[in-house]
Short mmCIF file of N, CA and C in Angstrom, two decimals:
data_model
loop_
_atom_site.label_atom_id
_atom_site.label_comp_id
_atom_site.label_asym_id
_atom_site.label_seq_id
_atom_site.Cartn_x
_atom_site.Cartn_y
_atom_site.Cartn_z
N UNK A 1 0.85 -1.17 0.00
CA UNK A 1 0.00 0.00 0.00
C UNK A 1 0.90 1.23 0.00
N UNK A 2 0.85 2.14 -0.73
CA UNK A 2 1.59 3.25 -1.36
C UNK A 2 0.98 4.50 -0.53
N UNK A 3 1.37 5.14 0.46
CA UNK A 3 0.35 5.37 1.41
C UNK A 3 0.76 7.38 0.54
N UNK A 4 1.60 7.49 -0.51
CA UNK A 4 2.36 8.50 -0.80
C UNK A 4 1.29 8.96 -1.80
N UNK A 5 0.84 7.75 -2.69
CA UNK A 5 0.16 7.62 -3.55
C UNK A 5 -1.18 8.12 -2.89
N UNK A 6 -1.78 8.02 -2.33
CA UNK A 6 -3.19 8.41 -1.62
C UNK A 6 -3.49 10.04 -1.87
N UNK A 7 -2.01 10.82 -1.10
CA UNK A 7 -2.07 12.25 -0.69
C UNK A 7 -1.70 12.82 -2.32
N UNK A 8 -0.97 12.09 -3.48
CA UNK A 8 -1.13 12.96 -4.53
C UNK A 8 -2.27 12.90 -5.43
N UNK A 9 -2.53 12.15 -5.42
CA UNK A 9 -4.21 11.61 -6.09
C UNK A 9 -4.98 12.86 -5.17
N UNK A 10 -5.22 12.80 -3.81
CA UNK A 10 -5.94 13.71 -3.19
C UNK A 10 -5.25 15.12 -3.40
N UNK A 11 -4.36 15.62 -3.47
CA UNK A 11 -3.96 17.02 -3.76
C UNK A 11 -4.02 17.13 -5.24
N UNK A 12 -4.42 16.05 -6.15
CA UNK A 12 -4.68 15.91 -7.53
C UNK A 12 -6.37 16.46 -8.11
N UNK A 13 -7.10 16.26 -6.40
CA UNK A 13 -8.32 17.23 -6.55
C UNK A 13 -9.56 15.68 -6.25
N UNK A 14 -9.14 14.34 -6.59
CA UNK A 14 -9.64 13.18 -6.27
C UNK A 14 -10.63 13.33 -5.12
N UNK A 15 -11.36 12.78 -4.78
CA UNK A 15 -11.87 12.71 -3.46
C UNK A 15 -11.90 11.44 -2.82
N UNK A 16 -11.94 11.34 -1.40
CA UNK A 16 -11.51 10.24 -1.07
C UNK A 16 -12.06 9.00 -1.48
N UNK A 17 -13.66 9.42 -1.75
CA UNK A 17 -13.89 7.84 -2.23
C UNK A 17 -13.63 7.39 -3.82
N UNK A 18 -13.53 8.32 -4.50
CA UNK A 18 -12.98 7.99 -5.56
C UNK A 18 -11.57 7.21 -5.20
N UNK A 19 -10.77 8.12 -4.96
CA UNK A 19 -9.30 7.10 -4.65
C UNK A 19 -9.89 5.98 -3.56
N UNK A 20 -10.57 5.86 -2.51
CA UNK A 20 -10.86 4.58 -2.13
C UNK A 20 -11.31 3.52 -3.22
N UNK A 21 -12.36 3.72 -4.37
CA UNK A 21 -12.75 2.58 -5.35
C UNK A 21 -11.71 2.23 -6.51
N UNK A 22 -10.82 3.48 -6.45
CA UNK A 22 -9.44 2.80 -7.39
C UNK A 22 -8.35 2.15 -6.80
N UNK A 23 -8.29 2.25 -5.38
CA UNK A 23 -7.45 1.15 -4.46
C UNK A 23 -8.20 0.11 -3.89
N UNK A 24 -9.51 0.28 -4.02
CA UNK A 24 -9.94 -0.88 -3.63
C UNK A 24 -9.94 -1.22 -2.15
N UNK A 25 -10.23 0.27 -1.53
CA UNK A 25 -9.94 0.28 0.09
C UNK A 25 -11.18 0.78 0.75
N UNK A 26 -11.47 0.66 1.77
CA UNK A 26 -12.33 1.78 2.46
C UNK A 26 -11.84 2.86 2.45
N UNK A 27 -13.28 3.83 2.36
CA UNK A 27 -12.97 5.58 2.33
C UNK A 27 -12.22 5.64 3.71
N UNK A 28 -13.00 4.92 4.86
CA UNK A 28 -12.27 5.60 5.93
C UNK A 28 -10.64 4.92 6.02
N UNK A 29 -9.71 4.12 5.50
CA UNK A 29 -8.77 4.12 5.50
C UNK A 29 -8.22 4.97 4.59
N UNK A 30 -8.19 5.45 3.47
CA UNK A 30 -7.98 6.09 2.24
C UNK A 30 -8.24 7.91 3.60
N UNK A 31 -9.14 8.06 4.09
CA UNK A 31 -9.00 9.65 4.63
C UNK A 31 -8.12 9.44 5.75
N UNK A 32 -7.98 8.20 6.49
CA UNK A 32 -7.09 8.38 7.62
C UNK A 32 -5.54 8.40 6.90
N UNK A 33 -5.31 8.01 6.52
CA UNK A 33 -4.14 8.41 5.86
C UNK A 33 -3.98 9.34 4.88
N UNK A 34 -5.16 9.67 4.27
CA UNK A 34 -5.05 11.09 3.90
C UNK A 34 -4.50 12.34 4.51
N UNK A 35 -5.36 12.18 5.63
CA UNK A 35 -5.29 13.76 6.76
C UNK A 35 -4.11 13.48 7.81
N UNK A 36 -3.86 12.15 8.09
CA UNK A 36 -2.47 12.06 9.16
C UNK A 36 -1.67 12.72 8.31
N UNK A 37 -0.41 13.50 9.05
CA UNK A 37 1.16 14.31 8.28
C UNK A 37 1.88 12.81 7.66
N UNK A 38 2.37 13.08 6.76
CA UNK A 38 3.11 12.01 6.50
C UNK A 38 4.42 11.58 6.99
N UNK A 39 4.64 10.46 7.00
CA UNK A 39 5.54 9.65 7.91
C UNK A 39 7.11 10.26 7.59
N UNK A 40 7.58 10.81 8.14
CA UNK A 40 8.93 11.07 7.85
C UNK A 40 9.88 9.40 7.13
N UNK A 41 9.58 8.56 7.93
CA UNK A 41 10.40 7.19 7.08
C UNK A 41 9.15 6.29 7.14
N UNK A 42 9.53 5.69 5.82
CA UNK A 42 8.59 4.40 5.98
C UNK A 42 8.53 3.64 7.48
N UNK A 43 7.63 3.01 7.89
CA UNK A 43 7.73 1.97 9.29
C UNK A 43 8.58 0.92 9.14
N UNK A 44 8.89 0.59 9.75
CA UNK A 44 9.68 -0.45 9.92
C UNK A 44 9.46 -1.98 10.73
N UNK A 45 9.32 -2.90 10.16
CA UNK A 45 9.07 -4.16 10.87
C UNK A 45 9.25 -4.74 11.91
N UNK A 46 8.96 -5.32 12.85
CA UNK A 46 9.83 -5.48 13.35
C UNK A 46 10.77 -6.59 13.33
N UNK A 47 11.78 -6.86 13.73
CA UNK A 47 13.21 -7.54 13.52
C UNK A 47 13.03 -9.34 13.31
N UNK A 48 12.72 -10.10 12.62
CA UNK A 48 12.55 -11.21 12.56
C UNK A 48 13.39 -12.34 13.08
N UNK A 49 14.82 -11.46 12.65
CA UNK A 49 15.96 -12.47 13.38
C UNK A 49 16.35 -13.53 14.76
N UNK A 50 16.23 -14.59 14.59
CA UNK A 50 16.94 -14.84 15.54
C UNK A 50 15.52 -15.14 16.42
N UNK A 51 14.43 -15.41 15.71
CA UNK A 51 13.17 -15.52 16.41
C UNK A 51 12.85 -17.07 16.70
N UNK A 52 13.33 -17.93 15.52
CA UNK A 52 13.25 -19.36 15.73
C UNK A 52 14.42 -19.91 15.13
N UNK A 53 15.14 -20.72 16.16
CA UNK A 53 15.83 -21.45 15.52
C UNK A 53 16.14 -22.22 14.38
N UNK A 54 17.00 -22.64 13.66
CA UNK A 54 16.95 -23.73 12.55
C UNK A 54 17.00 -25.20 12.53
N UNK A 55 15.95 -25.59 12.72
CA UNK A 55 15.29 -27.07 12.88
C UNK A 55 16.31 -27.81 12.77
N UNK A 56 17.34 -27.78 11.85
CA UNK A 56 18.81 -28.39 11.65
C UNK A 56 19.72 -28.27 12.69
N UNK A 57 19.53 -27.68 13.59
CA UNK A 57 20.75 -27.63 14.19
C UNK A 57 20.55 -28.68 15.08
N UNK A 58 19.29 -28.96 15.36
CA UNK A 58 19.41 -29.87 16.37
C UNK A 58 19.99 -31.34 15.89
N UNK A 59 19.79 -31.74 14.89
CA UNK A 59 20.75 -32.42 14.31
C UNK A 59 22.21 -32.35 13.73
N UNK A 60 22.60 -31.06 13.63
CA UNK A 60 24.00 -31.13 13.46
C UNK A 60 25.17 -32.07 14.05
N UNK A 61 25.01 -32.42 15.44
CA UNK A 61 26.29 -33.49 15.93
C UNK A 61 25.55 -34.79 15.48
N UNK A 62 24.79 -34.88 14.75
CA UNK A 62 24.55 -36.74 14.25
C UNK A 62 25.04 -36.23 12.81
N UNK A 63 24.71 -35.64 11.92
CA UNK A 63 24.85 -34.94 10.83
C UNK A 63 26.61 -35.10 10.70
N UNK A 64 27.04 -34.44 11.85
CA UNK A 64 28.79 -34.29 11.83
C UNK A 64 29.44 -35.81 12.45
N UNK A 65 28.79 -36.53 12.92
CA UNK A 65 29.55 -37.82 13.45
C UNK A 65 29.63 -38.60 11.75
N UNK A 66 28.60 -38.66 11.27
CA UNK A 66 28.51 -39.16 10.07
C UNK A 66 27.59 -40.75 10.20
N UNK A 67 27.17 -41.01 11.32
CA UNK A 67 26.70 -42.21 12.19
C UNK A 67 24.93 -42.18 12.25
N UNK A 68 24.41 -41.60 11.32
CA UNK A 68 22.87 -41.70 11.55
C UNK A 68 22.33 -43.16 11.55
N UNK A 69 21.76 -43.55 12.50
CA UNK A 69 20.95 -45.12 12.44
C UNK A 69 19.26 -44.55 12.37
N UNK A 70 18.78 -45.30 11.58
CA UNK A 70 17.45 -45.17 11.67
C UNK A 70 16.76 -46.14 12.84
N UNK A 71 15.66 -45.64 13.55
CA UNK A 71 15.24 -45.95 14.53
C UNK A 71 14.18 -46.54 14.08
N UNK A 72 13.37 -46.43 13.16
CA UNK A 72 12.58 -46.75 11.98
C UNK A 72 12.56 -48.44 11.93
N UNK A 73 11.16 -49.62 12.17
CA UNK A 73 11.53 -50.92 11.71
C UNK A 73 11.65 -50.65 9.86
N UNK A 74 12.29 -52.05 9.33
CA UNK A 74 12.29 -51.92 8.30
C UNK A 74 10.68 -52.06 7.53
N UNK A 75 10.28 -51.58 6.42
CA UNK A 75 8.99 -51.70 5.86
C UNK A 75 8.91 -53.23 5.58
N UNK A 76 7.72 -53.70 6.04
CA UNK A 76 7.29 -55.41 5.37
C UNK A 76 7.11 -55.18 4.19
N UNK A 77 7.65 -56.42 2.95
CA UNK A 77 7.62 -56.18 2.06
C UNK A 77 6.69 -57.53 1.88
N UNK A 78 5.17 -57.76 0.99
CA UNK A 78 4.92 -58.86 0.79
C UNK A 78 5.07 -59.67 -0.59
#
């Protein structure tokens, strides 16, 4: 969502629900971000990193011995 795009369409003379039915938004989101000042920087996410581990690691020392046994019976074959 191009929130930059909203305020030139509207200083373009648009009205809000017009630019709401060409974004395909509600008027009242299309004026709330109309009339808020605009954001000095885009927002920012927050930080994803380092949020879940990598499922692999917990296998890494069987992985590095080189020694995997399957615990698994073998499939019956008839």
């Amino acid at each position: 969502m191009d929130l930059r795009r909203f305020r030139a369409l509207y200083e373009a003379g648009l009205s809000i629900s017009a630019i709401a039915r060409e974004t395909r938004l509600n008027w009242r989101t299309v004026k709330k971000y109309v009339e808020e000042p605009p954001p000095v920087v885009p927002p920012k996410g927050p930080s994803r990193k380092g949020c879940h581990g990598q499922v692999i690691e917990l296998f890494t020392p069987v992985i590095d011995a080189g020694s995997v046994q399957s615990t698994a019976p073998a499939p019956i074959r008839w």
